[in-house]
Short mmCIF file of C-alpha atoms in Angstrom, two decimals:
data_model
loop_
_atom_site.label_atom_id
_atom_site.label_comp_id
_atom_site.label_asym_id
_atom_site.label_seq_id
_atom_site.Cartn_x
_atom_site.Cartn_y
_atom_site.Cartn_z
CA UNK A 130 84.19 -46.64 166.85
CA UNK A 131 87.60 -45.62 168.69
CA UNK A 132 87.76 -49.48 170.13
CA UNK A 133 87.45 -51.00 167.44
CA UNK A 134 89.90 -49.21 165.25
CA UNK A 135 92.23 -49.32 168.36
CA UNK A 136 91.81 -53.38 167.87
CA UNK A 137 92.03 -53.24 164.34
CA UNK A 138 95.54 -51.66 164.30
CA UNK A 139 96.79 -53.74 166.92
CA UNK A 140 95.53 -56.89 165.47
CA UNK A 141 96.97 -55.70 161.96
CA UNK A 142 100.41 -54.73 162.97
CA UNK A 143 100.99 -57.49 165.39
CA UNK A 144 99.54 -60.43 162.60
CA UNK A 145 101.76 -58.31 159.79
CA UNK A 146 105.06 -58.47 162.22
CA UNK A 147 105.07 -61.85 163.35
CA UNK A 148 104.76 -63.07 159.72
CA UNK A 149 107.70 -60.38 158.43
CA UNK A 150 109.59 -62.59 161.61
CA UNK A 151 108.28 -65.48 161.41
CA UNK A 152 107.46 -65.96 164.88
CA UNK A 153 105.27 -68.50 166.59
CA UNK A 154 103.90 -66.49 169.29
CA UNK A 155 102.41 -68.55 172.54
CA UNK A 156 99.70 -67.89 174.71
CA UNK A 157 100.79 -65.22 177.08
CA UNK A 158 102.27 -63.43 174.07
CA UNK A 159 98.89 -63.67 171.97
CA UNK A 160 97.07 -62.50 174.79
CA UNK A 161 99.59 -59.21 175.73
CA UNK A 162 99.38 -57.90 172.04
CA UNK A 163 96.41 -58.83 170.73
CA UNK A 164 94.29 -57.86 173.90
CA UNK A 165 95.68 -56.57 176.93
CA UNK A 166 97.99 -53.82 174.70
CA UNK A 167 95.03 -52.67 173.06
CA UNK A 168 92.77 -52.07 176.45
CA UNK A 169 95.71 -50.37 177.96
CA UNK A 170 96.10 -47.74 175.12
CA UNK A 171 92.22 -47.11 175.48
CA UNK A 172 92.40 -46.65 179.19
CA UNK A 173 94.68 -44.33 178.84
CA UNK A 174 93.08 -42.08 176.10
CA UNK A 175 90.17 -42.21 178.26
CA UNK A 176 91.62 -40.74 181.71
CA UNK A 177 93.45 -38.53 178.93
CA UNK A 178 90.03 -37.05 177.97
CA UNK A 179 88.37 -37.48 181.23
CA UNK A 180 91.57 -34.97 182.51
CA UNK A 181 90.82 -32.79 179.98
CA UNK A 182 87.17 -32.76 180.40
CA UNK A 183 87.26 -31.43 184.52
CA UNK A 184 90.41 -28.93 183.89
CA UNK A 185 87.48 -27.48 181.38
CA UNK A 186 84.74 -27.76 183.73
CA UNK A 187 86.73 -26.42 186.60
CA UNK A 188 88.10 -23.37 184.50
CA UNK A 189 84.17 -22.63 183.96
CA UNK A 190 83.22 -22.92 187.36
CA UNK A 191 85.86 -20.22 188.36
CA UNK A 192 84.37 -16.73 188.92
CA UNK A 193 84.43 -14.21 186.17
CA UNK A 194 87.74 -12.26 186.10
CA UNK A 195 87.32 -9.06 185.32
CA UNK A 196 88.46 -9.38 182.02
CA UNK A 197 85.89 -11.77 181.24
CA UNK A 198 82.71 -9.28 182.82
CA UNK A 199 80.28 -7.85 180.41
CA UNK A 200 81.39 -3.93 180.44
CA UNK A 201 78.98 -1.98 182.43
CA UNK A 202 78.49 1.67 181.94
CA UNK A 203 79.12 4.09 184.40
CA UNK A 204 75.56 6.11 183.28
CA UNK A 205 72.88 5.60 185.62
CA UNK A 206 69.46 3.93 184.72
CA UNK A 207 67.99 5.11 181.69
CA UNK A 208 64.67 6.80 181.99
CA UNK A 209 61.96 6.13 180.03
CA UNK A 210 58.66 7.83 179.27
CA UNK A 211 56.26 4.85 178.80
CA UNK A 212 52.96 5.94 178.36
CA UNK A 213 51.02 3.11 177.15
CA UNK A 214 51.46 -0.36 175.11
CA UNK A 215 49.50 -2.21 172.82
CA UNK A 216 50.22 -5.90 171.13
CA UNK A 217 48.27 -8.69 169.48
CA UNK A 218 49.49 -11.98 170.74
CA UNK A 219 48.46 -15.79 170.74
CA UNK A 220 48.49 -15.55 174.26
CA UNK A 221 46.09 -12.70 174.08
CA UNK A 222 44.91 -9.71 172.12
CA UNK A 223 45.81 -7.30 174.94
CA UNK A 224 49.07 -7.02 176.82
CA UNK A 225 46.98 -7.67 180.47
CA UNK A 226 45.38 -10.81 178.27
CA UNK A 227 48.78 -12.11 177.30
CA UNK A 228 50.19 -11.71 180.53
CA UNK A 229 47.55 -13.92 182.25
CA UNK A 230 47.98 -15.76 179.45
CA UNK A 231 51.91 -16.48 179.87
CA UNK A 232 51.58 -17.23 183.26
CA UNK A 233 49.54 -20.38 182.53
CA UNK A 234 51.43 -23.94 180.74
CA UNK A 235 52.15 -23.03 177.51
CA UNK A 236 50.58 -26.56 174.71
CA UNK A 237 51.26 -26.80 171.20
CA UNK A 238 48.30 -27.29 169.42
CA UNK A 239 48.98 -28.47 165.66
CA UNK A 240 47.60 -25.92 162.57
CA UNK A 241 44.22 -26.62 160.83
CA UNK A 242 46.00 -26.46 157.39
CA UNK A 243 50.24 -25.63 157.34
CA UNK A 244 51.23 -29.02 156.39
CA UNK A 245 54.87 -30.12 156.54
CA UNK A 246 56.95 -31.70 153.74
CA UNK A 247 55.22 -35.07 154.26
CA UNK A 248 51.79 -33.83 154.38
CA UNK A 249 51.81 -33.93 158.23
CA UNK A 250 49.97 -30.83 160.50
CA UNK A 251 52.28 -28.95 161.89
CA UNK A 252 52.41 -27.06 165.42
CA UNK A 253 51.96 -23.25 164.96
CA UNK A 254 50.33 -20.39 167.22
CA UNK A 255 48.03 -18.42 165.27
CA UNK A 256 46.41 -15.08 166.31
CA UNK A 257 43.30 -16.92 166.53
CA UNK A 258 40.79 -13.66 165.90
CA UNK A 259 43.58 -12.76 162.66
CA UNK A 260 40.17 -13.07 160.34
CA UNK A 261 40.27 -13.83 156.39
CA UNK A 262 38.28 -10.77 155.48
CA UNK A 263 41.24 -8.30 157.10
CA UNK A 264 43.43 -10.39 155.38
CA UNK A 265 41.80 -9.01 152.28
CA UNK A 266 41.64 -6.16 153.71
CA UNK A 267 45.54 -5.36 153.77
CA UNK A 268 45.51 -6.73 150.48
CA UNK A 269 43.24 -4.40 148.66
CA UNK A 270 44.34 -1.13 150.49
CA UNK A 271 47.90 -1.74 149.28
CA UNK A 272 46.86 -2.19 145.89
CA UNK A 273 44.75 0.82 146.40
CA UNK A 274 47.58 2.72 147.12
CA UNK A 275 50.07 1.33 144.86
CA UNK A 276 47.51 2.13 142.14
CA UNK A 277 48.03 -1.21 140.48
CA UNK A 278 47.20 -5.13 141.69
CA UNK A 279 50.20 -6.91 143.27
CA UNK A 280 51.16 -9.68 144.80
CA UNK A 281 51.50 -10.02 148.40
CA UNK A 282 53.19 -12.68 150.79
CA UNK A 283 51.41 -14.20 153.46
CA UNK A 284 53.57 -13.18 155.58
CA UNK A 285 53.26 -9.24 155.02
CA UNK A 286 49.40 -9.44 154.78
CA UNK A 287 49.09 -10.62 158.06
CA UNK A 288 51.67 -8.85 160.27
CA UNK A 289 50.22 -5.42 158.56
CA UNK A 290 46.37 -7.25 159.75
CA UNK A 291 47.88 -7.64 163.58
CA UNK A 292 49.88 -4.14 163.27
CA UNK A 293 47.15 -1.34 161.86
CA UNK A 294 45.06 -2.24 165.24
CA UNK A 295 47.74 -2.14 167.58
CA UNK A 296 48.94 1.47 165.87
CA UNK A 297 45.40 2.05 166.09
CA UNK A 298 45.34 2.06 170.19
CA UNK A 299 47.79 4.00 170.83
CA UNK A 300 47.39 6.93 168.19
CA UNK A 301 44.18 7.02 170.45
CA UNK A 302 46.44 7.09 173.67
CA UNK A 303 48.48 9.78 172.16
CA UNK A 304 45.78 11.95 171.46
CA UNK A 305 44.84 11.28 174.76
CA UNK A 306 48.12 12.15 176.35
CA UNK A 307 48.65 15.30 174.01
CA UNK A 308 48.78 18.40 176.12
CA UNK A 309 45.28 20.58 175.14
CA UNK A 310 46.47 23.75 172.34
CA UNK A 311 46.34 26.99 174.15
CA UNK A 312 44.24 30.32 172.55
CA UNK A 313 46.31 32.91 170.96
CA UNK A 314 46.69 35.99 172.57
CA UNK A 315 45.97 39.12 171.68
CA UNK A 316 48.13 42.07 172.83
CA UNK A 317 48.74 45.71 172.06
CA UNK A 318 52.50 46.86 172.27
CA UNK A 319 53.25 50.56 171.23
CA UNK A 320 50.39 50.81 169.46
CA UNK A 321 50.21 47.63 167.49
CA UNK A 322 47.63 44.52 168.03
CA UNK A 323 50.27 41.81 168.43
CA UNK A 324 49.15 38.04 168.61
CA UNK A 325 51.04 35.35 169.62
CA UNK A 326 51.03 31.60 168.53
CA UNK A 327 49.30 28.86 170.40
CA UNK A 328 51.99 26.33 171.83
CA UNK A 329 52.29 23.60 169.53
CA UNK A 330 53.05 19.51 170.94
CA UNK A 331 56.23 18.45 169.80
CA UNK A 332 56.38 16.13 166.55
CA UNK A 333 56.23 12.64 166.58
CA UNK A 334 58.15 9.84 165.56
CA UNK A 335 56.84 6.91 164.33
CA UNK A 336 59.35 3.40 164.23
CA UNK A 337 58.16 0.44 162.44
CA UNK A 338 59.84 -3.24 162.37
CA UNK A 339 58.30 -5.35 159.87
CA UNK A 340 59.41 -8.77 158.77
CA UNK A 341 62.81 -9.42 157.05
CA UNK A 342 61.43 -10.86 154.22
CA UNK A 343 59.16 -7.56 153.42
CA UNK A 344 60.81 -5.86 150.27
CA UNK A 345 61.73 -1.93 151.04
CA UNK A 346 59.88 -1.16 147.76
CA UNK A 347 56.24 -1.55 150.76
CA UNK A 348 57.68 1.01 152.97
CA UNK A 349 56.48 3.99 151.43
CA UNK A 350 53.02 2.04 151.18
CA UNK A 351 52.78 1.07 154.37
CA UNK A 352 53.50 4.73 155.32
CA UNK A 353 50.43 6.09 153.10
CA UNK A 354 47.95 3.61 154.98
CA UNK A 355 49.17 4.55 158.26
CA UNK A 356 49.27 8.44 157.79
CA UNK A 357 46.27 7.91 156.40
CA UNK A 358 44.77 6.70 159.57
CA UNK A 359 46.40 9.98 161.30
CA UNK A 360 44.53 12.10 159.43
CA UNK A 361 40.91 9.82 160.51
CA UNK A 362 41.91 10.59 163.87
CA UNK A 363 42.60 14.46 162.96
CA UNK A 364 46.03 14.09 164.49
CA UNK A 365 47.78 15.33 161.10
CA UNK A 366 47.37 19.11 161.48
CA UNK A 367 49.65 20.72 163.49
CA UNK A 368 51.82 17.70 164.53
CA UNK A 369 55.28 16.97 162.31
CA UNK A 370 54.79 13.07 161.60
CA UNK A 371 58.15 11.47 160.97
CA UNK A 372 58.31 7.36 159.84
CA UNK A 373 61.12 5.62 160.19
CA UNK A 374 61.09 1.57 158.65
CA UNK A 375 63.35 -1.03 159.35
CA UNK A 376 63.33 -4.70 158.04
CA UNK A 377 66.20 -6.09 159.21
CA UNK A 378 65.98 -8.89 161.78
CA UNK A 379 68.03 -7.24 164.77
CA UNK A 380 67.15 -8.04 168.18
CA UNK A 381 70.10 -6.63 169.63
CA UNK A 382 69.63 -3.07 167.14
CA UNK A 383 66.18 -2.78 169.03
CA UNK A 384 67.95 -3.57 172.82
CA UNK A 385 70.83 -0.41 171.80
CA UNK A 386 68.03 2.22 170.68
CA UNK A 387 66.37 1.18 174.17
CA UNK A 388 69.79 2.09 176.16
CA UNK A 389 69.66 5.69 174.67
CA UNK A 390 67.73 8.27 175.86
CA UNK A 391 64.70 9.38 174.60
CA UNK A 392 65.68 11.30 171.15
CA UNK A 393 64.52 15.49 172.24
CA UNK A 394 61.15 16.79 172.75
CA UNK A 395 58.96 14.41 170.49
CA UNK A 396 56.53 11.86 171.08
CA UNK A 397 57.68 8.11 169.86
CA UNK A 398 55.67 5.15 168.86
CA UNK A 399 57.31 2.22 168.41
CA UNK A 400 55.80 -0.96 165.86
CA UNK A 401 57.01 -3.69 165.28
CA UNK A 402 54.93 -7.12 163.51
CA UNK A 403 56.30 -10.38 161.87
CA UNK A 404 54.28 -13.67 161.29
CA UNK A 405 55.73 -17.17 160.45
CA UNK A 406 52.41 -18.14 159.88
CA UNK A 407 53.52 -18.74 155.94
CA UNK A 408 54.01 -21.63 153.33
CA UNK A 409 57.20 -20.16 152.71
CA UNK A 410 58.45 -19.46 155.93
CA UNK A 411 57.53 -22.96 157.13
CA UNK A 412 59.25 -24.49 154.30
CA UNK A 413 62.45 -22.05 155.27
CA UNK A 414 62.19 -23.48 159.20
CA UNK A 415 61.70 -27.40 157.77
CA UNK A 416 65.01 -27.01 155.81
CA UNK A 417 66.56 -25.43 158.89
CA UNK A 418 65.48 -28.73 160.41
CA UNK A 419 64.13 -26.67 163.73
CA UNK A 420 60.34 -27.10 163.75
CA UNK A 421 58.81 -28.69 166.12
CA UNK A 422 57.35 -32.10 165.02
CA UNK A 423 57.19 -35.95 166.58
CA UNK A 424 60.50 -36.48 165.70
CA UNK A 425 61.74 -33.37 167.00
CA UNK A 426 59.85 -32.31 170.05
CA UNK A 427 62.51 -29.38 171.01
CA UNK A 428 61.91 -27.40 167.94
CA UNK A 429 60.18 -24.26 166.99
CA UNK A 430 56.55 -23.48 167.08
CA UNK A 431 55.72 -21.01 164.56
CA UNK A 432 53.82 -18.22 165.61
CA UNK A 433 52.86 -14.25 164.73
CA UNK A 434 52.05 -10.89 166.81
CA UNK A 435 52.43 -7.52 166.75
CA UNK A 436 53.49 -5.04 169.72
CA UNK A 437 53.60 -1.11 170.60
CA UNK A 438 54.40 1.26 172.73
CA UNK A 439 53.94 4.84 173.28
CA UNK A 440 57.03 7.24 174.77
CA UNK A 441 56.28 10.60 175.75
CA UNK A 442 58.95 13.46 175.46
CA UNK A 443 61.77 13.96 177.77
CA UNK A 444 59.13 16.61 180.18
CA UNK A 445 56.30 14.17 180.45
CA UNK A 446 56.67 13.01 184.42
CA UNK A 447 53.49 10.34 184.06
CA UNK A 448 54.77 6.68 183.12
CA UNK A 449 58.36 6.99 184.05
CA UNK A 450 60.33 3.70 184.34
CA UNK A 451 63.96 3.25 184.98
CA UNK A 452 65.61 0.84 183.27
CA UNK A 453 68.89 -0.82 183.84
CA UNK A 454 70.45 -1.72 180.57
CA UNK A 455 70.42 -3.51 178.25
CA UNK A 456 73.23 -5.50 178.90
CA UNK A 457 74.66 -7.30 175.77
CA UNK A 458 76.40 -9.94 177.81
CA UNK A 459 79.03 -12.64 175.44
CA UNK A 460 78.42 -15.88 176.58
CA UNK A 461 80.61 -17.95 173.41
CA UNK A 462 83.66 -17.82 176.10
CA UNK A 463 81.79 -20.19 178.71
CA UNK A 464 80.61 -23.93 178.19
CA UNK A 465 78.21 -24.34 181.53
CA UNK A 466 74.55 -22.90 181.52
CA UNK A 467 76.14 -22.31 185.03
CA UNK A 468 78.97 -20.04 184.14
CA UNK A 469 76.69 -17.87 181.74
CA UNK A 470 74.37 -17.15 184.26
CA UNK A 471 76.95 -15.96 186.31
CA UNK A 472 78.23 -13.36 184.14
CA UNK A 473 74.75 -12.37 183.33
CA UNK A 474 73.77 -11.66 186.55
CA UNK A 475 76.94 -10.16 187.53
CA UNK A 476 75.93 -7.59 184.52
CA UNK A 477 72.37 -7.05 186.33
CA UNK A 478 73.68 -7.04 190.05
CA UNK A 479 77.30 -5.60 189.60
CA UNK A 480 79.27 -5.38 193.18
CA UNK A 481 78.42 -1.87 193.61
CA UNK A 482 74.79 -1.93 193.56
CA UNK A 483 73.47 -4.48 195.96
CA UNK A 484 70.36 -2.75 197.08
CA UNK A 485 68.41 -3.07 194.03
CA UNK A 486 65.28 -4.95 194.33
CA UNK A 487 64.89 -8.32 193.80
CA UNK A 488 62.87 -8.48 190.32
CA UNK A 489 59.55 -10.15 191.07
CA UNK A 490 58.53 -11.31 187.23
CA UNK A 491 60.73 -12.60 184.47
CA UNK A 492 60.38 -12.36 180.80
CA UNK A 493 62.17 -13.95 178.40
CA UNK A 494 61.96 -15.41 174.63
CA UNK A 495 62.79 -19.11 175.57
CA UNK A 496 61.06 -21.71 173.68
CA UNK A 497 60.99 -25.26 173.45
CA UNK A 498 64.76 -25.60 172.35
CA UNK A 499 66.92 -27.75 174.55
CA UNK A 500 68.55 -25.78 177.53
CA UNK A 501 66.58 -22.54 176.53
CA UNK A 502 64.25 -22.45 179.21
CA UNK A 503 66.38 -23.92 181.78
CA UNK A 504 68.89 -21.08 180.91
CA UNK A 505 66.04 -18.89 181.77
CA UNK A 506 64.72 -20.23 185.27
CA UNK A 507 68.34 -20.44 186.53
CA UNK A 508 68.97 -17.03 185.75
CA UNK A 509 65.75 -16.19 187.31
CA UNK A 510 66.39 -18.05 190.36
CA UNK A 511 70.08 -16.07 190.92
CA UNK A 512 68.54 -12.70 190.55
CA UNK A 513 65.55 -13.73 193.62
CA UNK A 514 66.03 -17.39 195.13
CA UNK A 515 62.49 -17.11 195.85
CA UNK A 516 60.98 -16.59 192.43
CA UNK A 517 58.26 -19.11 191.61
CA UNK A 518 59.68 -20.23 188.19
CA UNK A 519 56.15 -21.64 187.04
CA UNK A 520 54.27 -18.50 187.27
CA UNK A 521 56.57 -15.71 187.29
CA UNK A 522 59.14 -16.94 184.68
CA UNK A 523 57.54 -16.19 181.52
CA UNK A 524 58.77 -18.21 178.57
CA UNK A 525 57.26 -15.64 175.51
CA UNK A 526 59.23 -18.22 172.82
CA UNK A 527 56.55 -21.17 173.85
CA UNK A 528 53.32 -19.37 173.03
CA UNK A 529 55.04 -18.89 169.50
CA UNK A 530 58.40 -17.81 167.93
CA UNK A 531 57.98 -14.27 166.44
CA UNK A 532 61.20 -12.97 165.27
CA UNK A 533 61.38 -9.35 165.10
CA UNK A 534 57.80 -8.69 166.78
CA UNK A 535 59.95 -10.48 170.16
CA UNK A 536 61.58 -7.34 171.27
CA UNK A 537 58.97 -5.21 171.39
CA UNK A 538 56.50 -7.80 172.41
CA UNK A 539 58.51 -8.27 175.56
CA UNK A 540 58.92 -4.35 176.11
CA UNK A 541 54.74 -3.97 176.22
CA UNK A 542 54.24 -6.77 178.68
CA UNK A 543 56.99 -5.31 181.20
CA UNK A 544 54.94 -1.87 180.67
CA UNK A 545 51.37 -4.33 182.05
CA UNK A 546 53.37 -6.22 184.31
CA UNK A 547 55.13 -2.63 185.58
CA UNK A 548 51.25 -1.14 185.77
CA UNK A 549 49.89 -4.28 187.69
CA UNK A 550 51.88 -3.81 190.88
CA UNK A 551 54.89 -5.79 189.95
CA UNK A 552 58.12 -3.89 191.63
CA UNK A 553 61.04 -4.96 189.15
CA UNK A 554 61.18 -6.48 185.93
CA UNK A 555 63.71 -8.40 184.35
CA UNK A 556 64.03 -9.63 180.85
CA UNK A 557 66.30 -12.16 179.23
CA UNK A 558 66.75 -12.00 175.43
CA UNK A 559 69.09 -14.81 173.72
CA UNK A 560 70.02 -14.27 170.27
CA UNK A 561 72.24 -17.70 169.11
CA UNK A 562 74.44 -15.30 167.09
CA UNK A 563 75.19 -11.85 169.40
CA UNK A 564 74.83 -13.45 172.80
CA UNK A 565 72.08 -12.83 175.55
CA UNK A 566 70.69 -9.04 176.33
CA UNK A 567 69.86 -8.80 179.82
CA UNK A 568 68.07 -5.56 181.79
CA UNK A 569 65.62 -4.51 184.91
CA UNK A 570 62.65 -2.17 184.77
CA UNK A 571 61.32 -0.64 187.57
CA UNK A 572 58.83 2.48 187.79
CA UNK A 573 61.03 5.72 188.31
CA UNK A 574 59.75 7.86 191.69
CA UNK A 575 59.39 11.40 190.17
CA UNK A 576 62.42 13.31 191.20
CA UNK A 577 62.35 16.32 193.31
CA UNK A 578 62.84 18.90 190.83
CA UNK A 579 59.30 17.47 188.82
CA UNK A 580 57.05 16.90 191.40
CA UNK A 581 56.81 20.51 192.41
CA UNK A 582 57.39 23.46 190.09
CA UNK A 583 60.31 26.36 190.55
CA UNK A 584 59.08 29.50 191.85
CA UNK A 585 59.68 30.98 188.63
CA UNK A 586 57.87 28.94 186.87
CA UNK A 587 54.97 29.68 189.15
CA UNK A 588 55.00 32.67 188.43
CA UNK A 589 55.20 32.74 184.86
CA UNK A 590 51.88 30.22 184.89
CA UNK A 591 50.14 32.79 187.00
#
């Protein structure tokens, strides 16, 4: 397009001036102007660009000045109290399932009946043991407890199918991991039968992340089915159950809350489900232009899942793992895959900390999106040169996209992969808009002070 508007406006003005002169040009003449003039200009807005291109590329390839390093706190490793996880995946219906599961090639396999805007099948990743009849399910107990019949989207019915299980398991690990009520005792003091209260667990917390798309007005719904299911379990007395619901679709929100510290003396479960496994969603993605499909082979594949985990209070010594971030690391200021890895793993493996072990397993959300899972492996490869990219780079994105069930979905496998004998952890989250979130789990040795109990607090038990 440049040449030949280039030729065209040499041709033009040249023709227009010899006319306005009336000039008979020869040979040589015709040749400089209408020809060798115009290749000359082009050469030169080439080597121009060219120029401009490298001074770019080598600016990139610089090292990160220290202006340009993510901001690392001074805090040590956050400690977390993770107890136990539980998820529903494509890749499995168990986090030690899905983890086998990841490890293996990841194939699109086109949908029995989502249909695109043509009438073609479409590639999405199912739950594939999501049946119709707890479809229905969902359906009738939130009428039931709305008191009236309402509609509900596809979506919600079946992220509330794949979450009630997975809240399921681990209400059943937390009354496992509840310390056993002690017996009042009975004392007389002066005269006077005095008897003291039974120790009490501390209260629990309960954090759900459903889909975007799920109106508010469901929340206190949802809420009514699933303290409803406490009080099957006979967890409701005596326990302070607190819900907390959040639709928005925030990876980076769930990444911050991680960073913190565990919130006092309570027990946490965190939920989180979403499902593009919808008409509506599909037709929202097709617009967007990103599913996968023949003509675009780098797209989306829509999938669904739901994830948990269990935290125990700040005292509880079984489950510890350290974790090392999350590192929201800005990546807008760098062109080369090259120079982003750099500043994320100058985030993970600062200057001052270069005994940390190598992470052995790598999870991340890449998909089938051009550059996303190369992004991945190279940052994988930095952090351990010797990292076997096709079974311990774990690309969560190809097995399905699942928007706001990714987060968590990624937290419960590093909790299998963590239990399974794998020494450190690393996970790479890239959101298009806020940047990538980078971090390291490893499982925290018990400090000093917990592994053996003060003398006055020997005494006291005896």
């Amino acid at each position: 397009m440049l040449i030949a508007i280039v030729f065209a406006l040499f041709w033009a003005g040249t023709i227009l001036f010899w006319r306005i002169r009336n000039t008979d040009p020869g040979v040589g003449e015709s040749v400089g102007w209408l020809l060798l003039a115009p290749l000359v200009v082009l050469v030169s807005v080439w080597s121009l660009r060219r120029w401009r291109r490298n001074r770019r590329a080598a600016t990139n390839d610089k090292p990160d000045t220290p202006a340009q390093a993510p901001e690392i706190s001074d805090a040590g490793p956050a400690r977390l109290n993770l107890l136990a996880a539980a998820l529903r995946l494509p890749a499995g219906e168990t986090p030690a399932e899905a983890l086998q599961g990841l490890m293996k090639p990841q194939v699109p396999k086109l949908h029995g009946t989502l249909r695109d805007a043509q009438g073609l099948p479409l590639f999405a990743a199912p739950v594939p043991l999501l049946s119709a009849e707890a479809l229905d399910a969902v359906t009738l107990e939130l009428n039931r407890q709305a008191g009236m019949t309402m509609p509900v989207e596809e979506s919600t019915r079946r992220s509330l199918a794949l979450l009630l299980p997975v809240f399921d398991e681990l209400l059943m690990e937390l009354a496992a991991a509840l310390p056993e009520e002690g017996h009042a005792d009975e004392r007389v003091i002066a005269g006077l039968r005095h008897r003291s209260s039974p120790t009490r667990p501390a209260p629990v917390l309960v954090r759900v992340m459903l889909p975007a798309s799920v109106s508010p007005s469901l929340f206190p719904l949802c809420e009514k089915m699933m303290r409803g299911r406490v009080e099957d379990l006979g967890l409701a007395a005596g326990l302070g159950w607190r819900f907390q619901f959040d639709g928005a679709n925030d990876g980076a929100a769930f990444w911050a809350r991680l960073a913190r510290p565990v919130e006092g003396e309570q027990w946490q479960l965190w939920l989180a489900a979403d499902s593009l496994i919808d008409p509506a969603c599909i037709q929202r993605l097709q617009r967007q232009d990103v599913l996968m499909s023949s003509r675009t082979p780098e797209g989306i594949v829509p999938g669904e899942g739901a994830a948990g985990v269990l935290l125990g209070p700040a005292g509880t010594d079984a489950g510890v793992v350290s974790c090392r971030g999350p590192y929201e690391v800005a990546t807008g200021d760098v062109d080369s895959p090259q120079a982003q890895v750099r500043k994320m793993t100058k985030a993970l493996r600062p200057e001052q900390a270069p005994h940390q072990p190598l992470p052995d397993l790598l999870i991340s959300n890449a998909d089938y999106r051009s550059g996303s899972f190369e992004e991945a492996a190279l940052l994988a490869l930095s952090l351990n040169p010797e990292l076997d990219a096709s079974r311990q780079l774990l690309a969560l994105g190809r097995a399905g996209a699942l928007d706001n069930a990714m987060p968590m979905a990624m937290l419960a496998l590093v909790w299998q992969a963590l239990r399974d004998g794998h020494e450190t952890v690393a996970i790479l989250f890239v959101d298009e808009q806020r940047g990538r979130q980078v971090a390291e789990f490893i499982v925290a040795p018990l400090q000093q002070n917990q592994t053996q109990p003060s003398p006055a607090a020997a005494a006291e038990s005896e």
